[in-house]
Amino acid sequence: CLAWGSWAQLHRSLPTGRVTRAVCLCAASVPGTPGSYFLRKILCASSISHPRGSVCYQGGSQDHSVQLRSSRHGTSQLRNVASSDAIKKHQKSLAAWFSHQPNEERQFGPSFSLDAVHVDPVIRESSLEQILKPSPDLTIQNQLQQPCSQVISLQNLFDVDACGRQVKNVVLYGTVGTGKSTLIKKMVVDWCHGRLPRFELVIPFSCEDLSHSHSPISLRRLITKKYQHLREVVPVLGTSNLKVLFILNGLERLNLDFRLAGTELCCDPSEPVPPSAIVVNLLRKYLLPEASIIITTRPSAVRRIPGKYVGRYAEICGFSDTNLQKLYFQMRLSQPGCSGESSVGSSPGEQENLVEMLSRNLERHNQIAAACFLPSYCWLVCTTLHFLYFSRTVPPSQTLTGIYTSFLRLNFSGEVLDSTDSTNISMMKYVAKTVGKLAYEGVMSRKTCFSEDDLQQCFEVEMKTESELNLLEVFRSDVFRFFLTPCVQPGKEHTFVFTIPAMQEYLAALYVVLGEKKSLAQRLGKELSEVIGKVSEDAVIVLNIISKVLPLRFLPVLFNLLKIFPRYFSRLSGKDRDAIAHTMAEELFKEEDYYNDDVLDQINFSILGVEGPMRHPDEASEDEVFELFPIFMGGILSRRNRAILEQLGCSIKNLAAFEIAKAMKKTVIRKGRRGLPPSELMDYLFFLHEFQNERFTAEAVRSLRTINLSSVKMTPLKCSVLASVMGTTCHEVEELNLSSCNLDTRSLRILLPVLLRCKALHLQLNSLGSDACKEIRDLLLHDKCVVSRLRLANNPVGEQGAQYLAEALAGNRSLTHLSLLHTALGDQGVEVIAQHLAENQHLQELNLGYNSLTDTAALRVVEVAKKHTTLDKVHLYFNDISEDGKRVLHNLRMDRDGVRALVFLTAGTDVSDYWSHILNVVQRNLPFWDRERVLQHLALILQDLESSRRQTANPWRKAKFLRVESEVKKMLGKLQHGTL
C-alpha cells in the first residue's frame, strides 16, 4: 500500500525497463478522493494491455528464463531496426524536408544551406526558479541580457544533471528571434547525416500542426501518418531499447492540461487519444518512458509543464558574443552564391570588403552589436546588404518593404500572442497596435529614444482589463526585446531604442496604413455604425414581412433612416484614406530633408557605418531623419506585401488600398512634379518602385521630363530602380543628368532602356573608360536612340575609347552636341575621330578642350569641320597648340570657312563672344583638373589679353579687355591661395 502523494515511488514501480510488469496496488486514501481516482487510472491502464514482446512477471525460474529470452530478442530487434532501410528512408526524407529553405532564404542562392551557413547560438542552462521569478517591470536593468554562465552545448543537453540523474525531458526556450526553430532544424539535419549518434531515431512534431487536430489518434498512427517510412519501426516502439528522440517544436501553440481530471493516463501507443493527451503522457513518462524529448517554446509557455516532468531547462541566448556575430557574417557574406549567379564584375574582394566594414562597425558601434544578439536580425542585416550590393535586377519581389515584411513573416507567421486567450489576437496585430503606436509617435516627434514613461503610456498599463494585462505580460516576456532594446549610447542608458532603426519606421507605417491612428470618437463611431447597420437590416426584413399583414408601413421607413448613419460614417472613413495619403505626401516631400543622403545610402551607413572620425559623445547629434517612413507606407500597400500581412493577421482590404492610391494622385503626384534635389528625387523614384503600382507609377513618371540625379551614387540597385520605374512608360525624357554618379559599364548596361529615350544625356565625371565607351557606342548606334546632346567630360576615355566613339559618330543619326572635354584623347584619339567625322551628317558642336592636342591634330579636326555640312563649332582651348597654330585658328571665319574654333578669350583686337563660357567651363572643372597646368594656361591667357588690349585703340574694347582680365586675375589669385 502506498500513501497518497508518493508519486516518485509509484513511478519507479511502473514499467520502465525492457519488461512490462503487472503490479497490484492498493491505495491508502479515502474513496472518491483524487488519490483513489489517480490509482484507479493506473490500475486500469496497466491491466488493459501489455506491449508486444513483453510478459507478465509473477516470480519463478521458468518465467525468469522467458524474460531473458525476451530481452535478447529485443536486443536483436534493436540491431535490425537501427540498420533497417526504414530508418534510412526516414533520414533521407527528413534531410530533404528540413534542408528546404523558405523563399526568403533562396534569394541568396543555392549554396546557402544549413550545412553551409550555421552558427550555433549560446545556450545557457537555467532552472525553474529563474523562470518563475515575478515578471519584471519595464526597466532598463531588467531588460539587459544576463551574462551567459553555465553554457551548455546542444549535444550535451541530455547529459546527466548535477545529481547524476539521466535527463530525458529538455525544455529549450527563448524569445522570438533567438533561433529556436533554426536550431532544431540543424539538429535534425545533423542526425540525418550521422552527426548525432546518441539517438537512433528522431521523430519531430510541430505543435502548431498538432493544435489543429482534435480527433483522437494513437501515437503509432500519428507517427505513421506524418512519416510513412516508419511503418516497420513503429510496432517495436516501447518494446526495444531503441534510443528515440521526440522533438516538440513550438509548445506555446498547444494548450496542455496535466491534471488527471483533464488528461487521462495512457501508456498504450495504440490507444487513440487527443494529440494533446499524447504530448502530456509522453512528458509524464507514462507513454514510452525510455524516449527522450526536447521541447522548444517561448518563455511565457514554459510554466505550462510542471517542473517535475522536466529534467533540464535551457535558454537560447542568441549571439550574445560579438565573435559569433562576426563568424555568422563572415560565413554568410563570403559564400560563393552571395553575389548572385549572374553577377558579372563582382569579385571576392567586394565581399571581403563588406565583411571587414561590418566587422569594424560591430566593434565601434555597440548599438548594432546589441541588435545582432538576435540571430534573426543578423539574417536581416545580411539580406539587406545582399539587396543593396548584389541585386542585378529588381523584380516585384525585390523591395526593401518586402524584405522587412518577409522578415516578420519568418518570425511571426501564424502565431497568436497567447493561445490560452479567447481573443486569439495575432502577435503581429498586437505589435502593430502597441509598438506601432510608439513608433509612430516617435516619428512624429522626431525621436528614436524612449523613456519608461513613454512605454507605459504607449502600452497603457494602468488601463488594461485582466485579459489585456495577461496579453501584455506575454508580450513583455516573449516579444518585447525583439523590437526594443536598451540604448547603449553614453548619456542615454535609461532609454530604449528600436533594435533596428528602420523597424521603427516600418511599424509606424504599418500603424498608419492599418488605420489604427484613430481618435476615440472615430473608434466609437465605427463600432456604433456596425451595430446600427446590422440591427436596422434585420429589423427591416422582419417588419417588411409583418407590414404585409398589419398596417405598419411607416416603421420600415424609420429603420431605413437608421441606415443613414452607417452610410455617413463610410464617407467619414473615406476621409481617413485622404488623411493617410496626405500624411504620406507630407513626409515624403519634407523640405528639411531635401539635402540628406538618399534612403538607400542611409540604410547602408546604418549597417556598415561611416568611415572617418567618430562624433564626440558630448557633441550634439543631428536631427533624426525618418525618410523611410513614407516609403514603407507605399510599400505596405503593394499587393504582395498585403498578402503577406494578411497571413500575419494584419488585413488591408483591396478597397482601402485602392482608395488610398486614388487619394495619393491628388497629393503625391502633384508634389512630385516640383523640382526636387537629386537625393530627394532618388527617394521619390524608390518610393514609386516600392509602391509596386504600375498604373500609378506611369502617371507619376510622365510628369518627369527632366531628371537630375547628379552626385547620387548610382549603385546597380539604384540603376535597376530607375530603369524599372521609367520602364512603366515610353515617353521621351528631355534631360537626364547622371554626372558624378560613380557609373560603370554594368550601370550603363542596366540603364540602356532609359538612356535610349533621353535627348540630353550628362555622363561627365564618372570614370568611364574604354569598356564603357563600347556600351555608349552600342547606345548611339541603336535604332531607337534619340540622344542629341552627350556630355562625357572628365572621363578617362583614352585612345581605345575614342575608337568606339568614332564608330558611333559614323553611324549615329541623332547626336548634335558632343563634349569630350578632358578625356585624355591625345593626338591619336582625335585623329581617329577626325577620320570618322566625315561620315556623320548631324553633329553641330564638338568639344575637344583640354586633351593635350598639338597643332597637327587640332588643324586636322578643323579641316574636316570645314567640309562638314552641319558642324560649325569646335572647342580647342587648354590644348598644347603653338603660336603658329593659334594664328591659323585665329584667322578662321564663320562666313568663309563655315566653322568657328574656340581657342582663346580674344578674337583679334576684340574679346571673344565665348570668353564667359570658357571661363565658366574652367571654373566648374577646376576640382577635377591639374591645378598647375590650369595656372600655366591662365597665365598665357592673361598675357594674350594684355597684348590684344595694347593693340586696340577703341576705348570700348579696352574696357571689355580690362573686365575679362580682372576675371582671369581673380581666378588666378584664388587658385594660388587655394580658395577655389
mmCIF file of N, CA and C in Angstrom, residues 754-860:
data_model
loop_
_atom_site.group_PDB
_atom_site.id
_atom_site.type_symbol
_atom_site.label_atom_id
_atom_site.label_comp_id
_atom_site.label_asym_id
_atom_site.label_seq_id
_atom_site.Cartn_x
_atom_site.Cartn_y
_atom_site.Cartn_z
ATOM 1 N N VAL A 754 16.591 53.269 -70.546
ATOM 2 C CA VAL A 754 16.278 54.654 -70.173
ATOM 3 C C VAL A 754 17.102 55.627 -71.004
ATOM 4 N N LEU A 755 18.377 55.313 -71.197
ATOM 5 C CA LEU A 755 19.262 56.221 -71.940
ATOM 6 C C LEU A 755 18.806 56.404 -73.378
ATOM 7 N N LEU A 756 18.217 55.389 -73.962
ATOM 8 C CA LEU A 756 17.763 55.487 -75.354
ATOM 9 C C LEU A 756 16.711 56.574 -75.533
ATOM 10 N N ARG A 757 15.955 56.895 -74.479
ATOM 11 C CA ARG A 757 14.838 57.837 -74.573
ATOM 12 C C ARG A 757 15.210 59.241 -74.145
ATOM 13 N N CYS A 758 16.497 59.495 -73.830
ATOM 14 C CA CYS A 758 16.910 60.795 -73.315
ATOM 15 C C CYS A 758 17.491 61.648 -74.440
ATOM 16 N N LYS A 759 17.017 62.885 -74.539
ATOM 17 C CA LYS A 759 17.542 63.790 -75.563
ATOM 18 C C LYS A 759 18.874 64.395 -75.135
ATOM 19 N N ALA A 760 18.959 64.834 -73.898
ATOM 20 C CA ALA A 760 20.213 65.377 -73.373
ATOM 21 C C ALA A 760 20.718 64.446 -72.274
ATOM 22 N N LEU A 761 21.952 63.969 -72.423
ATOM 23 C CA LEU A 761 22.493 62.969 -71.509
ATOM 24 C C LEU A 761 23.825 63.469 -70.949
ATOM 25 N N HIS A 762 23.882 63.623 -69.626
ATOM 26 C CA HIS A 762 25.082 64.122 -68.958
ATOM 27 C C HIS A 762 25.750 62.959 -68.225
ATOM 28 N N LEU A 763 26.928 62.569 -68.688
ATOM 29 C CA LEU A 763 27.653 61.440 -68.092
ATOM 30 C C LEU A 763 29.054 61.853 -67.641
ATOM 31 N N GLN A 764 29.299 63.119 -67.448
ATOM 32 C CA GLN A 764 30.632 63.556 -67.082
ATOM 33 C C GLN A 764 30.972 63.150 -65.650
ATOM 34 N N LEU A 765 32.285 63.084 -65.386
ATOM 35 C CA LEU A 765 32.789 62.803 -64.033
ATOM 36 C C LEU A 765 32.326 61.450 -63.503
ATOM 37 N N ASN A 766 32.494 60.398 -64.315
ATOM 38 C CA ASN A 766 32.076 59.070 -63.884
ATOM 39 C C ASN A 766 33.153 58.004 -64.053
ATOM 40 N N SER A 767 34.366 58.406 -64.393
ATOM 41 C CA SER A 767 35.466 57.451 -64.583
ATOM 42 C C SER A 767 35.125 56.388 -65.620
ATOM 43 N N LEU A 768 34.467 56.805 -66.688
ATOM 44 C CA LEU A 768 34.074 55.884 -67.751
ATOM 45 C C LEU A 768 35.248 55.692 -68.703
ATOM 46 N N GLY A 769 35.729 54.446 -68.787
ATOM 47 C CA GLY A 769 36.856 54.129 -69.642
ATOM 48 C C GLY A 769 36.434 53.561 -70.980
ATOM 49 N N SER A 770 37.359 52.824 -71.587
ATOM 50 C CA SER A 770 37.115 52.304 -72.943
ATOM 51 C C SER A 770 35.979 51.285 -72.955
ATOM 52 N N ASP A 771 35.871 50.451 -71.889
ATOM 53 C CA ASP A 771 34.773 49.463 -71.859
ATOM 54 C C ASP A 771 33.415 50.157 -71.825
ATOM 55 N N ALA A 772 33.332 51.239 -71.060
ATOM 56 C CA ALA A 772 32.076 51.987 -71.009
ATOM 57 C C ALA A 772 31.782 52.640 -72.351
ATOM 58 N N CYS A 773 32.835 53.095 -73.043
ATOM 59 C CA CYS A 773 32.635 53.697 -74.366
ATOM 60 C C CYS A 773 32.083 52.681 -75.358
ATOM 61 N N LYS A 774 32.394 51.440 -75.148
ATOM 62 C CA LYS A 774 31.819 50.399 -76.006
ATOM 63 C C LYS A 774 30.312 50.323 -75.812
ATOM 64 N N GLU A 775 29.849 50.443 -74.550
ATOM 65 C CA GLU A 775 28.414 50.464 -74.275
ATOM 66 C C GLU A 775 27.772 51.725 -74.863
ATOM 67 N N ILE A 776 28.483 52.852 -74.769
ATOM 68 C CA ILE A 776 27.948 54.098 -75.335
ATOM 69 C C ILE A 776 27.858 53.999 -76.854
ATOM 70 N N ARG A 777 28.824 53.337 -77.466
ATOM 71 C CA ARG A 777 28.742 53.118 -78.921
ATOM 72 C C ARG A 777 27.489 52.341 -79.282
ATOM 73 N N ASP A 778 27.230 51.255 -78.532
ATOM 74 C CA ASP A 778 26.018 50.468 -78.801
ATOM 75 C C ASP A 778 24.766 51.312 -78.587
ATOM 76 N N LEU A 779 24.806 52.196 -77.601
ATOM 77 C CA LEU A 779 23.669 53.086 -77.337
ATOM 78 C C LEU A 779 23.424 54.014 -78.522
ATOM 79 N N LEU A 780 24.480 54.651 -79.019
ATOM 80 C CA LEU A 780 24.325 55.635 -80.092
ATOM 81 C C LEU A 780 23.987 54.985 -81.433
ATOM 82 N N LEU A 781 24.346 53.723 -81.589
ATOM 83 C CA LEU A 781 24.044 53.031 -82.845
ATOM 84 C C LEU A 781 22.694 52.325 -82.817
ATOM 85 N N HIS A 782 22.012 52.368 -81.695
ATOM 86 C CA HIS A 782 20.704 51.715 -81.578
ATOM 87 C C HIS A 782 19.682 52.477 -82.420
ATOM 88 N N ASP A 783 18.809 51.756 -83.087
ATOM 89 C CA ASP A 783 17.857 52.418 -83.985
ATOM 90 C C ASP A 783 16.802 53.237 -83.241
ATOM 91 N N LYS A 784 16.646 53.018 -81.924
ATOM 92 C CA LYS A 784 15.677 53.787 -81.151
ATOM 93 C C LYS A 784 16.321 54.917 -80.354
ATOM 94 N N CYS A 785 17.594 55.165 -80.564
ATOM 95 C CA CYS A 785 18.298 56.199 -79.794
ATOM 96 C C CYS A 785 17.848 57.591 -80.228
ATOM 97 N N VAL A 786 17.542 58.468 -79.250
ATOM 98 C CA VAL A 786 17.138 59.853 -79.536
ATOM 99 C C VAL A 786 18.088 60.844 -78.894
ATOM 100 N N VAL A 787 19.255 60.395 -78.423
ATOM 101 C CA VAL A 787 20.201 61.278 -77.744
ATOM 102 C C VAL A 787 20.721 62.312 -78.735
ATOM 103 N N SER A 788 20.542 63.588 -78.398
ATOM 104 C CA SER A 788 21.039 64.663 -79.258
ATOM 105 C C SER A 788 22.207 65.406 -78.610
ATOM 106 N N ARG A 789 22.269 65.430 -77.287
ATOM 107 C CA ARG A 789 23.363 66.091 -76.580
ATOM 108 C C ARG A 789 23.991 65.088 -75.614
ATOM 109 N N LEU A 790 25.291 64.883 -75.753
ATOM 110 C CA LEU A 790 26.006 63.914 -74.917
ATOM 111 C C LEU A 790 27.244 64.579 -74.345
ATOM 112 N N ARG A 791 27.342 64.571 -73.019
ATOM 113 C CA ARG A 791 28.497 65.150 -72.343
ATOM 114 C C ARG A 791 29.263 64.030 -71.641
ATOM 115 N N LEU A 792 30.521 63.847 -72.064
ATOM 116 C CA LEU A 792 31.394 62.820 -71.479
ATOM 117 C C LEU A 792 32.636 63.452 -70.860
ATOM 118 N N ALA A 793 32.551 64.707 -70.486
ATOM 119 C CA ALA A 793 33.720 65.422 -69.979
ATOM 120 C C ALA A 793 34.272 64.764 -68.720
ATOM 121 N N ASN A 794 35.603 64.886 -68.553
ATOM 122 C CA ASN A 794 36.288 64.403 -67.344
ATOM 123 C C ASN A 794 36.099 62.914 -67.117
ATOM 124 N N ASN A 795 36.191 62.145 -68.180
ATOM 125 C CA ASN A 795 36.196 60.689 -68.114
ATOM 126 C C ASN A 795 37.452 60.174 -68.813
ATOM 127 N N PRO A 796 38.102 59.139 -68.307
ATOM 128 C CA PRO A 796 39.322 58.601 -68.931
ATOM 129 C C PRO A 796 39.015 57.778 -70.182
ATOM 130 N N VAL A 797 38.530 58.441 -71.220
ATOM 131 C CA VAL A 797 38.123 57.735 -72.444
ATOM 132 C C VAL A 797 39.323 57.097 -73.126
ATOM 133 N N GLY A 798 40.388 57.854 -73.339
ATOM 134 C CA GLY A 798 41.597 57.320 -73.948
ATOM 135 C C GLY A 798 41.445 57.048 -75.441
ATOM 136 N N GLU A 799 42.526 56.532 -76.016
ATOM 137 C CA GLU A 799 42.539 56.282 -77.463
ATOM 138 C C GLU A 799 41.577 55.159 -77.848
ATOM 139 N N GLN A 800 41.542 54.083 -77.045
ATOM 140 C CA GLN A 800 40.644 52.974 -77.372
ATOM 141 C C GLN A 800 39.184 53.405 -77.259
ATOM 142 N N GLY A 801 38.879 54.189 -76.244
ATOM 143 C CA GLY A 801 37.517 54.699 -76.124
ATOM 144 C C GLY A 801 37.159 55.621 -77.273
ATOM 145 N N ALA A 802 38.158 56.412 -77.756
ATOM 146 C CA ALA A 802 37.924 57.285 -78.910
ATOM 147 C C ALA A 802 37.574 56.479 -80.153
ATOM 148 N N GLN A 803 38.161 55.301 -80.287
ATOM 149 C CA GLN A 803 37.848 54.442 -81.434
ATOM 150 C C GLN A 803 36.371 54.036 -81.414
ATOM 151 N N TYR A 804 35.855 53.638 -80.234
ATOM 152 C CA TYR A 804 34.441 53.256 -80.121
ATOM 153 C C TYR A 804 33.528 54.457 -80.397
ATOM 154 N N LEU A 805 33.904 55.627 -79.857
ATOM 155 C CA LEU A 805 33.071 56.805 -80.065
ATOM 156 C C LEU A 805 33.092 57.248 -81.525
ATOM 157 N N ALA A 806 34.216 57.090 -82.196
ATOM 158 C CA ALA A 806 34.296 57.431 -83.621
ATOM 159 C C ALA A 806 33.375 56.537 -84.446
ATOM 160 N N GLU A 807 33.335 55.250 -84.105
ATOM 161 C CA GLU A 807 32.422 54.338 -84.789
ATOM 162 C C GLU A 807 30.971 54.748 -84.537
ATOM 163 N N ALA A 808 30.700 55.210 -83.317
ATOM 164 C CA ALA A 808 29.339 55.654 -83.004
ATOM 165 C C ALA A 808 28.976 56.894 -83.798
ATOM 166 N N LEU A 809 29.919 57.842 -83.930
ATOM 167 C CA LEU A 809 29.653 59.060 -84.705
ATOM 168 C C LEU A 809 29.361 58.749 -86.165
ATOM 169 N N ALA A 810 30.048 57.755 -86.705
ATOM 170 C CA ALA A 810 29.865 57.427 -88.118
ATOM 171 C C ALA A 810 28.465 56.897 -88.405
ATOM 172 N N GLY A 811 27.861 56.209 -87.447
ATOM 173 C CA GLY A 811 26.571 55.588 -87.719
ATOM 174 C C GLY A 811 25.386 56.238 -87.042
ATOM 175 N N ASN A 812 25.633 57.207 -86.143
ATOM 176 C CA ASN A 812 24.537 57.829 -85.399
ATOM 177 C C ASN A 812 23.795 58.860 -86.246
ATOM 178 N N ARG A 813 22.467 59.004 -85.991
ATOM 179 C CA ARG A 813 21.646 59.940 -86.747
ATOM 180 C C ARG A 813 20.951 60.972 -85.859
ATOM 181 N N SER A 814 21.232 60.961 -84.552
ATOM 182 C CA SER A 814 20.509 61.864 -83.645
ATOM 183 C C SER A 814 21.413 62.853 -82.935
ATOM 184 N N LEU A 815 22.701 62.557 -82.757
ATOM 185 C CA LEU A 815 23.592 63.372 -81.938
ATOM 186 C C LEU A 815 23.937 64.685 -82.634
ATOM 187 N N THR A 816 23.777 65.801 -81.928
ATOM 188 C CA THR A 816 24.130 67.122 -82.471
ATOM 189 C C THR A 816 25.218 67.807 -81.657
ATOM 190 N N HIS A 817 25.345 67.497 -80.361
ATOM 191 C CA HIS A 817 26.344 68.120 -79.498
ATOM 192 C C HIS A 817 27.072 67.029 -78.725
ATOM 193 N N LEU A 818 28.398 67.029 -78.829
ATOM 194 C CA LEU A 818 29.224 66.029 -78.148
ATOM 195 C C LEU A 818 30.354 66.738 -77.421
ATOM 196 N N SER A 819 30.447 66.529 -76.112
ATOM 197 C CA SER A 819 31.513 67.126 -75.305
ATOM 198 C C SER A 819 32.463 66.027 -74.851
ATOM 199 N N LEU A 820 33.731 66.148 -75.295
ATOM 200 C CA LEU A 820 34.801 65.234 -74.882
ATOM 201 C C LEU A 820 35.891 66.020 -74.165
ATOM 202 N N LEU A 821 35.484 67.037 -73.415
ATOM 203 C CA LEU A 821 36.416 67.871 -72.673
ATOM 204 C C LEU A 821 37.164 67.037 -71.633
ATOM 205 N N HIS A 822 38.497 67.133 -71.653
ATOM 206 C CA HIS A 822 39.346 66.483 -70.650
ATOM 207 C C HIS A 822 39.056 64.973 -70.562
ATOM 208 N N THR A 823 39.267 64.305 -71.687
ATOM 209 C CA THR A 823 39.021 62.858 -71.742
ATOM 210 C C THR A 823 40.253 62.073 -72.176
ATOM 211 N N ALA A 824 41.429 62.705 -72.113
ATOM 212 C CA ALA A 824 42.705 62.029 -72.393
ATOM 213 C C ALA A 824 42.731 61.397 -73.779
ATOM 214 N N LEU A 825 42.221 62.128 -74.790
ATOM 215 C CA LEU A 825 42.195 61.577 -76.147
ATOM 216 C C LEU A 825 43.583 61.583 -76.786
ATOM 217 N N GLY A 826 44.319 62.668 -76.633
ATOM 218 C CA GLY A 826 45.607 62.788 -77.293
ATOM 219 C C GLY A 826 45.455 62.940 -78.801
ATOM 220 N N ASP A 827 46.564 63.114 -79.459
ATOM 221 C CA ASP A 827 46.531 63.281 -80.920
ATOM 222 C C ASP A 827 45.970 62.064 -81.626
ATOM 223 N N GLN A 828 46.327 60.862 -81.143
ATOM 224 C CA GLN A 828 45.879 59.647 -81.819
ATOM 225 C C GLN A 828 44.362 59.481 -81.712
ATOM 226 N N GLY A 829 43.826 59.751 -80.529
ATOM 227 C CA GLY A 829 42.378 59.621 -80.362
ATOM 228 C C GLY A 829 41.609 60.602 -81.220
ATOM 229 N N VAL A 830 42.082 61.857 -81.286
ATOM 230 C CA VAL A 830 41.412 62.866 -82.095
ATOM 231 C C VAL A 830 41.556 62.545 -83.579
ATOM 232 N N GLU A 831 42.672 61.984 -83.962
ATOM 233 C CA GLU A 831 42.862 61.598 -85.365
ATOM 234 C C GLU A 831 41.832 60.547 -85.776
ATOM 235 N N VAL A 832 41.585 59.577 -84.896
ATOM 236 C CA VAL A 832 40.579 58.549 -85.186
ATOM 237 C C VAL A 832 39.203 59.182 -85.327
ATOM 238 N N ILE A 833 38.870 60.119 -84.442
ATOM 239 C CA ILE A 833 37.565 60.791 -84.515
ATOM 240 C C ILE A 833 37.457 61.587 -85.805
ATOM 241 N N ALA A 834 38.538 62.263 -86.197
ATOM 242 C CA ALA A 834 38.516 63.057 -87.429
ATOM 243 C C ALA A 834 38.284 62.185 -88.660
ATOM 244 N N GLN A 835 38.833 60.959 -88.643
ATOM 245 C CA GLN A 835 38.659 60.061 -89.781
ATOM 246 C C GLN A 835 37.195 59.664 -89.969
ATOM 247 N N HIS A 836 36.474 59.464 -88.875
ATOM 248 C CA HIS A 836 35.077 59.023 -88.964
ATOM 249 C C HIS A 836 34.094 60.188 -88.985
ATOM 250 N N LEU A 837 34.595 61.384 -88.737
ATOM 251 C CA LEU A 837 33.701 62.531 -88.628
ATOM 252 C C LEU A 837 33.036 62.863 -89.958
ATOM 253 N N ALA A 838 33.723 62.570 -91.034
ATOM 254 C CA ALA A 838 33.164 62.882 -92.356
ATOM 255 C C ALA A 838 31.912 62.061 -92.653
ATOM 256 N N GLU A 839 31.789 60.895 -92.015
ATOM 257 C CA GLU A 839 30.622 60.036 -92.263
ATOM 258 C C GLU A 839 29.399 60.504 -91.495
ATOM 259 N N ASN A 840 29.586 61.414 -90.545
ATOM 260 C CA ASN A 840 28.473 61.926 -89.749
ATOM 261 C C ASN A 840 27.858 63.127 -90.452
ATOM 262 N N GLN A 841 26.529 63.224 -90.412
ATOM 263 C CA GLN A 841 25.833 64.303 -91.120
ATOM 264 C C GLN A 841 24.977 65.161 -90.198
ATOM 265 N N HIS A 842 25.116 64.985 -88.861
ATOM 266 C CA HIS A 842 24.197 65.684 -87.965
ATOM 267 C C HIS A 842 24.903 66.459 -86.857
ATOM 268 N N LEU A 843 26.152 66.197 -86.575
ATOM 269 C CA LEU A 843 26.846 66.834 -85.461
ATOM 270 C C LEU A 843 27.009 68.331 -85.718
ATOM 271 N N GLN A 844 26.714 69.132 -84.693
ATOM 272 C CA GLN A 844 26.812 70.591 -84.834
ATOM 273 C C GLN A 844 27.912 71.192 -83.961
ATOM 274 N N GLU A 845 28.221 70.568 -82.846
ATOM 275 C CA GLU A 845 29.218 71.127 -81.931
ATOM 276 C C GLU A 845 30.038 69.999 -81.330
ATOM 277 N N LEU A 846 31.375 70.196 -81.288
ATOM 278 C CA LEU A 846 32.296 69.184 -80.778
ATOM 279 C C LEU A 846 33.282 69.863 -79.842
ATOM 280 N N ASN A 847 33.355 69.380 -78.593
ATOM 281 C CA ASN A 847 34.254 69.955 -77.589
ATOM 282 C C ASN A 847 35.415 68.993 -77.375
ATOM 283 N N LEU A 848 36.627 69.427 -77.768
ATOM 284 C CA LEU A 848 37.855 68.635 -77.603
ATOM 285 C C LEU A 848 38.852 69.366 -76.714
ATOM 286 N N GLY A 849 38.378 70.252 -75.862
ATOM 287 C CA GLY A 849 39.262 71.017 -74.993
ATOM 288 C C GLY A 849 39.976 70.153 -73.976
ATOM 289 N N TYR A 850 41.184 70.635 -73.576
ATOM 290 C CA TYR A 850 41.989 70.002 -72.520
ATOM 291 C C TYR A 850 42.240 68.517 -72.823
ATOM 292 N N ASN A 851 42.778 68.235 -74.013
ATOM 293 C CA ASN A 851 43.084 66.854 -74.395
ATOM 294 C C ASN A 851 44.527 66.701 -74.895
ATOM 295 N N SER A 852 45.376 67.674 -74.533
ATOM 296 C CA SER A 852 46.797 67.624 -74.902
ATOM 297 C C SER A 852 46.992 67.534 -76.410
ATOM 298 N N LEU A 853 46.196 68.271 -77.168
ATOM 299 C CA LEU A 853 46.310 68.240 -78.621
ATOM 300 C C LEU A 853 47.416 69.183 -79.083
ATOM 301 N N THR A 854 48.129 68.765 -80.128
ATOM 302 C CA THR A 854 49.136 69.608 -80.761
ATOM 303 C C THR A 854 48.554 70.231 -82.034
ATOM 304 N N ASP A 855 49.393 70.966 -82.741
ATOM 305 C CA ASP A 855 48.915 71.662 -83.952
ATOM 306 C C ASP A 855 48.363 70.687 -84.976
ATOM 307 N N THR A 856 49.029 69.558 -85.143
ATOM 308 C CA THR A 856 48.639 68.612 -86.203
ATOM 309 C C THR A 856 47.214 68.123 -85.997
ATOM 310 N N ALA A 857 46.909 67.643 -84.785
ATOM 311 C CA ALA A 857 45.577 67.104 -84.517
ATOM 312 C C ALA A 857 44.516 68.192 -84.563
ATOM 313 N N ALA A 858 44.837 69.370 -84.002
ATOM 314 C CA ALA A 858 43.852 70.450 -83.971
ATOM 315 C C ALA A 858 43.508 70.919 -85.376
ATOM 316 N N LEU A 859 44.542 71.108 -86.197
ATOM 317 C CA LEU A 859 44.281 71.564 -87.560
ATOM 318 C C LEU A 859 43.600 70.498 -88.397
ATOM 319 N N ARG A 860 43.895 69.236 -88.096
ATOM 320 C CA ARG A 860 43.238 68.141 -88.822
ATOM 321 C C ARG A 860 41.731 68.147 -88.561
#
